[in-house]
């Protein structure tokens, strides 16, 4: 009888493998802009990117080379969509069928209930994620092109679109001499980043449910309805609270 790793353990082992790979790549001299990262810096950065917490003890624009920034981008993307979704993409590209056990792990990773069409659903969701991120990248590219030129505007646009959608909170503009004031605060940039953050924050299960609603007009699940209503309420309440704190007069 063959031994099968329990699904939660498989997910944990996959995450630990990605953390190890990311840590090793970030420690390489070619990943550093100046001095190579220490193991604790690389480990913390890899964990933060994969868990999309946004915590950082480095300044990516100053401490990482372009290669290191691309490694960080990959870790953020994998953290945003889940490593099992990436595994499915690789398996399909290699022409290998996804086993039932892998489908179960993928279902648990994405947090969706249906296992029968999980591979097709994953493909649809990934295409949707790619379309959202590319749209955000195109808008940021057009906004930053006059200041950065086409090449860097495209690079920064893609990088920050992925970071925003994955809610990773890393950026390449803080500490960048081309942006002495830090991250741009013009209205179009902030609206684009905010829209990407909001779409990414509602989660893959809700996005997949919205996809099903748009495709076949089926009813949204209770989970999706509650998530969307709560997100809208928190957005309105938070906006009004911050506005009141910043602009309304206070007692002397």
PDB file of C-alpha atoms in Angstrom:
ATOM      1  CA  UNK A   1       0.000   0.000   0.000  1.00  0.00           C
ATOM      2  CA  UNK A   2       1.496   3.311  -1.069  1.00  0.00           C
ATOM      3  CA  UNK A   3       1.930   6.088   1.469  1.00  0.00           C
ATOM      4  CA  UNK A   4       0.068   9.291   0.718  1.00  0.00           C
ATOM      5  CA  UNK A   5       0.944  12.583   2.372  1.00  0.00           C
ATOM      6  CA  UNK A   6      -2.101  14.236   3.994  1.00  0.00           C
ATOM      7  CA  UNK A   7      -3.301  17.243   2.015  1.00  0.00           C
ATOM      8  CA  UNK A   8      -2.621  19.853   4.726  1.00  0.00           C
ATOM      9  CA  UNK A   9       0.924  18.493   5.127  1.00  0.00           C
ATOM     10  CA  UNK A  10       1.404  18.565   1.345  1.00  0.00           C
ATOM     11  CA  UNK A  11       0.381  22.225   1.263  1.00  0.00           C
ATOM     12  CA  UNK A  12       2.734  23.034   4.122  1.00  0.00           C
ATOM     13  CA  UNK A  13       5.639  21.167   2.510  1.00  0.00           C
ATOM     14  CA  UNK A  14       5.045  22.963  -0.775  1.00  0.00           C
ATOM     15  CA  UNK A  15       5.108  26.313   0.991  1.00  0.00           C
ATOM     16  CA  UNK A  16       8.300  25.403   2.849  1.00  0.00           C
ATOM     17  CA  UNK A  17       9.902  24.361  -0.438  1.00  0.00           C
ATOM     18  CA  UNK A  18       9.041  27.703  -2.025  1.00  0.00           C
ATOM     19  CA  UNK A  19      10.371  29.571   1.022  1.00  0.00           C
ATOM     20  CA  UNK A  20      13.639  27.629   0.792  1.00  0.00           C
ATOM     21  CA  UNK A  21      14.021  28.267  -2.938  1.00  0.00           C
ATOM     22  CA  UNK A  22      13.157  31.943  -2.553  1.00  0.00           C
ATOM     23  CA  UNK A  23      15.562  32.381   0.359  1.00  0.00           C
ATOM     24  CA  UNK A  24      18.392  30.741  -1.569  1.00  0.00           C
ATOM     25  CA  UNK A  25      17.804  32.856  -4.675  1.00  0.00           C
ATOM     26  CA  UNK A  26      17.623  36.100  -2.676  1.00  0.00           C
ATOM     27  CA  UNK A  27      20.943  35.279  -0.988  1.00  0.00           C
ATOM     28  CA  UNK A  28      22.775  34.977  -4.324  1.00  0.00           C
ATOM     29  CA  UNK A  29      25.243  37.792  -5.102  1.00  0.00           C
ATOM     30  CA  UNK A  30      23.435  38.420  -8.390  1.00  0.00           C
ATOM     31  CA  UNK A  31      20.266  39.231  -6.423  1.00  0.00           C
ATOM     32  CA  UNK A  32      21.941  42.054  -4.528  1.00  0.00           C
ATOM     33  CA  UNK A  33      22.345  45.649  -5.640  1.00  0.00           C
ATOM     34  CA  UNK A  34      25.231  46.107  -3.199  1.00  0.00           C
ATOM     35  CA  UNK A  35      25.908  43.563  -0.491  1.00  0.00           C
ATOM     36  CA  UNK A  36      24.253  40.111  -0.654  1.00  0.00           C
ATOM     37  CA  UNK A  37      21.388  39.669   1.758  1.00  0.00           C
ATOM     38  CA  UNK A  38      22.035  37.844   5.005  1.00  0.00           C
ATOM     39  CA  UNK A  39      20.180  34.572   5.457  1.00  0.00           C
ATOM     40  CA  UNK A  40      17.764  36.081   7.961  1.00  0.00           C
ATOM     41  CA  UNK A  41      17.000  39.023   5.650  1.00  0.00           C
ATOM     42  CA  UNK A  42      16.418  36.695   2.700  1.00  0.00           C
ATOM     43  CA  UNK A  43      14.293  34.303   4.762  1.00  0.00           C
ATOM     44  CA  UNK A  44      12.131  37.091   6.196  1.00  0.00           C
ATOM     45  CA  UNK A  45      11.652  38.679   2.765  1.00  0.00           C
ATOM     46  CA  UNK A  46      10.735  35.355   1.131  1.00  0.00           C
ATOM     47  CA  UNK A  47       8.216  34.545   3.891  1.00  0.00           C
ATOM     48  CA  UNK A  48       6.716  38.031   3.708  1.00  0.00           C
ATOM     49  CA  UNK A  49       6.340  37.864  -0.077  1.00  0.00           C
ATOM     50  CA  UNK A  50       4.808  34.379  -0.103  1.00  0.00           C
ATOM     51  CA  UNK A  51       2.396  35.189   2.724  1.00  0.00           C
ATOM     52  CA  UNK A  52       1.670  38.621   1.143  1.00  0.00           C
ATOM     53  CA  UNK A  53       1.968  40.437   4.459  1.00  0.00           C
ATOM     54  CA  UNK A  54       3.948  43.416   3.137  1.00  0.00           C
ATOM     55  CA  UNK A  55       6.384  43.404   6.049  1.00  0.00           C
ATOM     56  CA  UNK A  56       9.912  44.224   4.938  1.00  0.00           C
ATOM     57  CA  UNK A  57      13.318  44.765   6.525  1.00  0.00           C
ATOM     58  CA  UNK A  58      14.934  45.747   3.215  1.00  0.00           C
ATOM     59  CA  UNK A  59      14.339  48.437   0.593  1.00  0.00           C
ATOM     60  CA  UNK A  60      13.896  46.478  -2.667  1.00  0.00           C
ATOM     61  CA  UNK A  61      14.812  49.447  -4.894  1.00  0.00           C
ATOM     62  CA  UNK A  62      18.155  49.863  -3.099  1.00  0.00           C
ATOM     63  CA  UNK A  63      19.016  46.381  -1.813  1.00  0.00           C
ATOM     64  CA  UNK A  64      17.987  44.166  -4.742  1.00  0.00           C
ATOM     65  CA  UNK A  65      19.226  44.008  -8.314  1.00  0.00           C
ATOM     66  CA  UNK A  66      16.775  43.559 -11.178  1.00  0.00           C
ATOM     67  CA  UNK A  67      17.242  39.794 -10.832  1.00  0.00           C
ATOM     68  CA  UNK A  68      16.499  39.970  -7.113  1.00  0.00           C
ATOM     69  CA  UNK A  69      13.441  42.098  -7.789  1.00  0.00           C
ATOM     70  CA  UNK A  70      12.206  39.505 -10.285  1.00  0.00           C
ATOM     71  CA  UNK A  71      12.683  36.775  -7.674  1.00  0.00           C
ATOM     72  CA  UNK A  72      10.627  38.862  -5.260  1.00  0.00           C
ATOM     73  CA  UNK A  73       8.000  39.360  -7.979  1.00  0.00           C
ATOM     74  CA  UNK A  74       7.771  35.596  -8.517  1.00  0.00           C
ATOM     75  CA  UNK A  75       7.362  34.972  -4.786  1.00  0.00           C
ATOM     76  CA  UNK A  76       4.617  37.586  -4.527  1.00  0.00           C
ATOM     77  CA  UNK A  77       2.762  36.087  -7.493  1.00  0.00           C
ATOM     78  CA  UNK A  78       2.988  32.569  -6.110  1.00  0.00           C
ATOM     79  CA  UNK A  79       1.796  33.809  -2.747  1.00  0.00           C
ATOM     80  CA  UNK A  80      -1.118  35.596  -4.371  1.00  0.00           C
ATOM     81  CA  UNK A  81      -2.444  32.698  -6.467  1.00  0.00           C
ATOM     82  CA  UNK A  82      -1.175  29.760  -4.380  1.00  0.00           C
ATOM     83  CA  UNK A  83       1.670  27.421  -5.239  1.00  0.00           C
ATOM     84  CA  UNK A  84      -0.680  24.577  -6.200  1.00  0.00           C
ATOM     85  CA  UNK A  85      -2.158  26.724  -8.964  1.00  0.00           C
ATOM     86  CA  UNK A  86       1.373  27.234 -10.244  1.00  0.00           C
ATOM     87  CA  UNK A  87       2.005  23.482 -10.046  1.00  0.00           C
ATOM     88  CA  UNK A  88      -1.083  22.804 -12.156  1.00  0.00           C
ATOM     89  CA  UNK A  89       0.110  25.268 -14.792  1.00  0.00           C
ATOM     90  CA  UNK A  90       3.510  23.550 -14.967  1.00  0.00           C
ATOM     91  CA  UNK A  91       1.940  20.084 -15.178  1.00  0.00           C
ATOM     92  CA  UNK A  92      -0.389  21.160 -17.979  1.00  0.00           C
ATOM     93  CA  UNK A  93       2.476  22.765 -19.893  1.00  0.00           C
ATOM     94  CA  UNK A  94       4.420  19.500 -19.579  1.00  0.00           C
ATOM     95  CA  UNK A  95       1.405  17.604 -20.910  1.00  0.00           C
ATOM     96  CA  UNK A  96       0.800  15.662 -17.680  1.00  0.00           C
ATOM     97  CA  UNK A  97      -2.664  15.017 -16.331  1.00  0.00           C
ATOM     98  CA  UNK A  98      -3.514  16.277 -12.876  1.00  0.00           C
ATOM     99  CA  UNK A  99      -4.290  13.378 -10.528  1.00  0.00           C
ATOM    100  CA  UNK A 100      -7.321  13.257  -8.263  1.00  0.00           C
ATOM    101  CA  UNK A 101      -5.115  13.692  -5.190  1.00  0.00           C
ATOM    102  CA  UNK A 102      -3.551  16.791  -6.740  1.00  0.00           C
ATOM    103  CA  UNK A 103      -7.019  18.111  -7.517  1.00  0.00           C
ATOM    104  CA  UNK A 104      -7.966  17.729  -3.855  1.00  0.00           C
ATOM    105  CA  UNK A 105      -4.848  19.620  -2.755  1.00  0.00           C
ATOM    106  CA  UNK A 106      -5.583  22.309  -5.339  1.00  0.00           C
ATOM    107  CA  UNK A 107      -9.161  22.596  -4.099  1.00  0.00           C
ATOM    108  CA  UNK A 108      -7.933  23.046  -0.532  1.00  0.00           C
ATOM    109  CA  UNK A 109      -5.308  25.555  -1.665  1.00  0.00           C
ATOM    110  CA  UNK A 110      -7.800  27.738  -3.522  1.00  0.00           C
ATOM    111  CA  UNK A 111     -10.597  27.299  -1.014  1.00  0.00           C
ATOM    112  CA  UNK A 112     -13.258  26.336  -3.559  1.00  0.00           C
ATOM    113  CA  UNK A 113     -15.770  23.508  -2.931  1.00  0.00           C
ATOM    114  CA  UNK A 114     -15.969  21.869  -6.364  1.00  0.00           C
ATOM    115  CA  UNK A 115     -13.346  19.266  -7.202  1.00  0.00           C
ATOM    116  CA  UNK A 116     -14.875  17.953 -10.433  1.00  0.00           C
ATOM    117  CA  UNK A 117     -13.937  20.907 -12.634  1.00  0.00           C
ATOM    118  CA  UNK A 118     -11.187  22.340 -10.452  1.00  0.00           C
ATOM    119  CA  UNK A 119      -8.545  22.293 -13.211  1.00  0.00           C
ATOM    120  CA  UNK A 120     -10.764  24.156 -15.681  1.00  0.00           C
ATOM    121  CA  UNK A 121     -11.832  26.548 -12.946  1.00  0.00           C
ATOM    122  CA  UNK A 122      -8.194  27.187 -12.031  1.00  0.00           C
ATOM    123  CA  UNK A 123      -7.366  27.945 -15.658  1.00  0.00           C
ATOM    124  CA  UNK A 124     -10.250  30.426 -15.861  1.00  0.00           C
ATOM    125  CA  UNK A 125      -9.261  32.088 -12.597  1.00  0.00           C
ATOM    126  CA  UNK A 126      -5.607  32.351 -13.621  1.00  0.00           C
ATOM    127  CA  UNK A 127      -6.590  33.898 -16.931  1.00  0.00           C
ATOM    128  CA  UNK A 128      -8.754  36.352 -15.042  1.00  0.00           C
ATOM    129  CA  UNK A 129      -5.918  37.197 -12.646  1.00  0.00           C
ATOM    130  CA  UNK A 130      -3.547  37.679 -15.574  1.00  0.00           C
ATOM    131  CA  UNK A 131      -6.052  39.941 -17.341  1.00  0.00           C
ATOM    132  CA  UNK A 132      -6.523  42.066 -14.207  1.00  0.00           C
ATOM    133  CA  UNK A 133      -2.800  42.395 -13.593  1.00  0.00           C
ATOM    134  CA  UNK A 134      -2.034  43.217 -17.236  1.00  0.00           C
ATOM    135  CA  UNK A 135      -4.778  45.846 -17.287  1.00  0.00           C
ATOM    136  CA  UNK A 136      -3.358  47.432 -14.152  1.00  0.00           C
ATOM    137  CA  UNK A 137       0.159  47.251 -15.570  1.00  0.00           C
ATOM    138  CA  UNK A 138      -0.952  48.941 -18.805  1.00  0.00           C
ATOM    139  CA  UNK A 139      -2.592  51.816 -16.914  1.00  0.00           C
ATOM    140  CA  UNK A 140       0.478  52.316 -14.702  1.00  0.00           C
ATOM    141  CA  UNK A 141       2.704  52.121 -17.789  1.00  0.00           C
ATOM    142  CA  UNK A 142       0.767  54.931 -19.456  1.00  0.00           C
ATOM    143  CA  UNK A 143       0.867  57.023 -16.279  1.00  0.00           C
ATOM    144  CA  UNK A 144       4.615  56.594 -15.681  1.00  0.00           C
ATOM    145  CA  UNK A 145       5.848  56.552 -19.272  1.00  0.00           C
ATOM    146  CA  UNK A 146       6.448  60.348 -19.519  1.00  0.00           C
ATOM    147  CA  UNK A 147       8.707  60.296 -16.457  1.00  0.00           C
ATOM    148  CA  UNK A 148      10.464  56.936 -16.758  1.00  0.00           C
ATOM    149  CA  UNK A 149      10.528  56.124 -20.447  1.00  0.00           C
ATOM    150  CA  UNK A 150       8.895  53.106 -22.057  1.00  0.00           C
ATOM    151  CA  UNK A 151      11.196  50.347 -20.755  1.00  0.00           C
ATOM    152  CA  UNK A 152      11.250  51.215 -17.053  1.00  0.00           C
ATOM    153  CA  UNK A 153       7.607  52.304 -17.065  1.00  0.00           C
ATOM    154  CA  UNK A 154       6.611  48.869 -18.393  1.00  0.00           C
ATOM    155  CA  UNK A 155       8.813  47.101 -15.835  1.00  0.00           C
ATOM    156  CA  UNK A 156       7.564  49.134 -12.890  1.00  0.00           C
ATOM    157  CA  UNK A 157       3.982  48.900 -14.130  1.00  0.00           C
ATOM    158  CA  UNK A 158       4.025  45.091 -14.242  1.00  0.00           C
ATOM    159  CA  UNK A 159       5.889  44.813 -10.940  1.00  0.00           C
ATOM    160  CA  UNK A 160       3.583  47.100  -8.983  1.00  0.00           C
ATOM    161  CA  UNK A 161       0.432  45.688 -10.573  1.00  0.00           C
ATOM    162  CA  UNK A 162       1.353  42.213  -9.325  1.00  0.00           C
ATOM    163  CA  UNK A 163       2.370  43.564  -5.916  1.00  0.00           C
ATOM    164  CA  UNK A 164      -0.908  45.457  -5.550  1.00  0.00           C
ATOM    165  CA  UNK A 165      -3.179  42.628  -6.715  1.00  0.00           C
ATOM    166  CA  UNK A 166      -1.429  40.139  -4.437  1.00  0.00           C
ATOM    167  CA  UNK A 167      -1.674  42.623  -1.530  1.00  0.00           C
ATOM    168  CA  UNK A 168       2.059  42.193  -1.012  1.00  0.00           C
ATOM    169  CA  UNK A 169       2.749  45.909  -0.342  1.00  0.00           C
ATOM    170  CA  UNK A 170       6.307  45.836  -1.687  1.00  0.00           C
ATOM    171  CA  UNK A 171       7.302  48.688  -4.000  1.00  0.00           C
ATOM    172  CA  UNK A 172      10.319  49.798  -6.013  1.00  0.00           C
ATOM    173  CA  UNK A 173       9.708  53.541  -5.803  1.00  0.00           C
ATOM    174  CA  UNK A 174      10.440  54.196  -2.128  1.00  0.00           C
ATOM    175  CA  UNK A 175      14.102  55.124  -1.982  1.00  0.00           C
ATOM    176  CA  UNK A 176      14.286  55.416  -5.773  1.00  0.00           C
ATOM    177  CA  UNK A 177      16.146  58.632  -6.795  1.00  0.00           C
ATOM    178  CA  UNK A 178      13.700  59.104  -9.686  1.00  0.00           C
ATOM    179  CA  UNK A 179      10.923  59.399  -7.084  1.00  0.00           C
ATOM    180  CA  UNK A 180      12.364  61.575  -4.300  1.00  0.00           C
ATOM    181  CA  UNK A 181       8.923  61.925  -2.752  1.00  0.00           C
ATOM    182  CA  UNK A 182       8.424  58.170  -2.567  1.00  0.00           C
ATOM    183  CA  UNK A 183       5.466  56.406  -4.105  1.00  0.00           C
ATOM    184  CA  UNK A 184       3.428  58.657  -6.467  1.00  0.00           C
ATOM    185  CA  UNK A 185       0.309  60.118  -4.867  1.00  0.00           C
ATOM    186  CA  UNK A 186      -1.455  61.388  -7.986  1.00  0.00           C
ATOM    187  CA  UNK A 187      -5.121  60.413  -8.175  1.00  0.00           C
ATOM    188  CA  UNK A 188      -4.933  58.085 -11.247  1.00  0.00           C
ATOM    189  CA  UNK A 189      -2.065  56.069  -9.748  1.00  0.00           C
ATOM    190  CA  UNK A 190      -3.727  55.738  -6.351  1.00  0.00           C
ATOM    191  CA  UNK A 191      -7.064  54.757  -7.882  1.00  0.00           C
ATOM    192  CA  UNK A 192      -5.394  52.098 -10.044  1.00  0.00           C
ATOM    193  CA  UNK A 193      -3.439  50.634  -7.132  1.00  0.00           C
ATOM    194  CA  UNK A 194      -6.519  50.760  -4.874  1.00  0.00           C
ATOM    195  CA  UNK A 195      -8.638  48.946  -7.460  1.00  0.00           C
ATOM    196  CA  UNK A 196      -6.024  46.201  -7.810  1.00  0.00           C
ATOM    197  CA  UNK A 197      -5.686  45.850  -4.031  1.00  0.00           C
ATOM    198  CA  UNK A 198      -9.452  45.555  -3.605  1.00  0.00           C
ATOM    199  CA  UNK A 199      -9.809  42.918  -6.327  1.00  0.00           C
ATOM    200  CA  UNK A 200      -6.954  40.907  -4.882  1.00  0.00           C
ATOM    201  CA  UNK A 201      -8.218  41.169  -1.316  1.00  0.00           C
ATOM    202  CA  UNK A 202     -11.610  39.548  -1.926  1.00  0.00           C
ATOM    203  CA  UNK A 203      -9.877  36.258  -2.676  1.00  0.00           C
ATOM    204  CA  UNK A 204      -9.711  33.539  -5.331  1.00  0.00           C
ATOM    205  CA  UNK A 205     -12.963  31.775  -4.247  1.00  0.00           C
ATOM    206  CA  UNK A 206     -14.954  34.980  -4.681  1.00  0.00           C
ATOM    207  CA  UNK A 207     -13.295  35.766  -8.013  1.00  0.00           C
ATOM    208  CA  UNK A 208     -14.111  32.266  -9.260  1.00  0.00           C
ATOM    209  CA  UNK A 209     -17.697  32.667  -8.087  1.00  0.00           C
ATOM    210  CA  UNK A 210     -17.966  36.012  -9.885  1.00  0.00           C
ATOM    211  CA  UNK A 211     -16.582  34.321 -13.004  1.00  0.00           C
ATOM    212  CA  UNK A 212     -19.334  31.702 -12.788  1.00  0.00           C
ATOM    213  CA  UNK A 213     -21.968  34.406 -12.324  1.00  0.00           C
ATOM    214  CA  UNK A 214     -20.682  36.375 -15.333  1.00  0.00           C
ATOM    215  CA  UNK A 215     -20.529  33.258 -17.495  1.00  0.00           C
ATOM    216  CA  UNK A 216     -23.809  31.520 -16.673  1.00  0.00           C
ATOM    217  CA  UNK A 217     -25.666  34.015 -14.473  1.00  0.00           C
ATOM    218  CA  UNK A 218     -25.751  31.515 -11.640  1.00  0.00           C
ATOM    219  CA  UNK A 219     -26.356  32.843  -8.156  1.00  0.00           C
ATOM    220  CA  UNK A 220     -23.441  33.967  -6.059  1.00  0.00           C
ATOM    221  CA  UNK A 221     -22.700  31.863  -2.998  1.00  0.00           C
ATOM    222  CA  UNK A 222     -23.461  33.154   0.481  1.00  0.00           C
ATOM    223  CA  UNK A 223     -19.717  33.409   1.100  1.00  0.00           C
ATOM    224  CA  UNK A 224     -19.246  35.652  -1.940  1.00  0.00           C
ATOM    225  CA  UNK A 225     -22.238  37.837  -1.083  1.00  0.00           C
ATOM    226  CA  UNK A 226     -21.035  38.328   2.492  1.00  0.00           C
ATOM    227  CA  UNK A 227     -17.486  39.036   1.336  1.00  0.00           C
ATOM    228  CA  UNK A 228     -18.547  41.631  -1.229  1.00  0.00           C
ATOM    229  CA  UNK A 229     -20.986  43.341   1.152  1.00  0.00           C
ATOM    230  CA  UNK A 230     -18.434  43.407   3.980  1.00  0.00           C
ATOM    231  CA  UNK A 231     -15.706  44.725   1.662  1.00  0.00           C
ATOM    232  CA  UNK A 232     -17.994  47.486   0.372  1.00  0.00           C
ATOM    233  CA  UNK A 233     -19.079  48.446   3.878  1.00  0.00           C
ATOM    234  CA  UNK A 234     -15.527  48.533   5.223  1.00  0.00           C
ATOM    235  CA  UNK A 235     -14.374  50.550   2.214  1.00  0.00           C
ATOM    236  CA  UNK A 236     -17.074  53.200   2.705  1.00  0.00           C
ATOM    237  CA  UNK A 237     -16.687  53.338   6.501  1.00  0.00           C
ATOM    238  CA  UNK A 238     -12.896  53.471   6.313  1.00  0.00           C
ATOM    239  CA  UNK A 239     -12.928  56.196   3.660  1.00  0.00           C
ATOM    240  CA  UNK A 240     -15.346  58.346   5.652  1.00  0.00           C
ATOM    241  CA  UNK A 241     -13.418  57.815   8.887  1.00  0.00           C
ATOM    242  CA  UNK A 242     -10.095  58.800   7.312  1.00  0.00           C
ATOM    243  CA  UNK A 243     -11.703  61.806   5.640  1.00  0.00           C
ATOM    244  CA  UNK A 244     -13.185  62.948   8.938  1.00  0.00           C
ATOM    245  CA  UNK A 245      -9.860  62.504  10.705  1.00  0.00           C
ATOM    246  CA  UNK A 246      -7.905  64.454   8.112  1.00  0.00           C
ATOM    247  CA  UNK A 247     -10.221  67.234   6.970  1.00  0.00           C
ATOM    248  CA  UNK A 248     -12.981  67.890   9.472  1.00  0.00           C
ATOM    249  CA  UNK A 249     -12.204  70.533  12.091  1.00  0.00           C
ATOM    250  CA  UNK A 250     -11.418  69.368  15.583  1.00  0.00           C
ATOM    251  CA  UNK A 251     -11.920  71.030  18.923  1.00  0.00           C
ATOM    252  CA  UNK A 252      -9.070  73.419  19.866  1.00  0.00           C
TER     253      UNK A 252
END
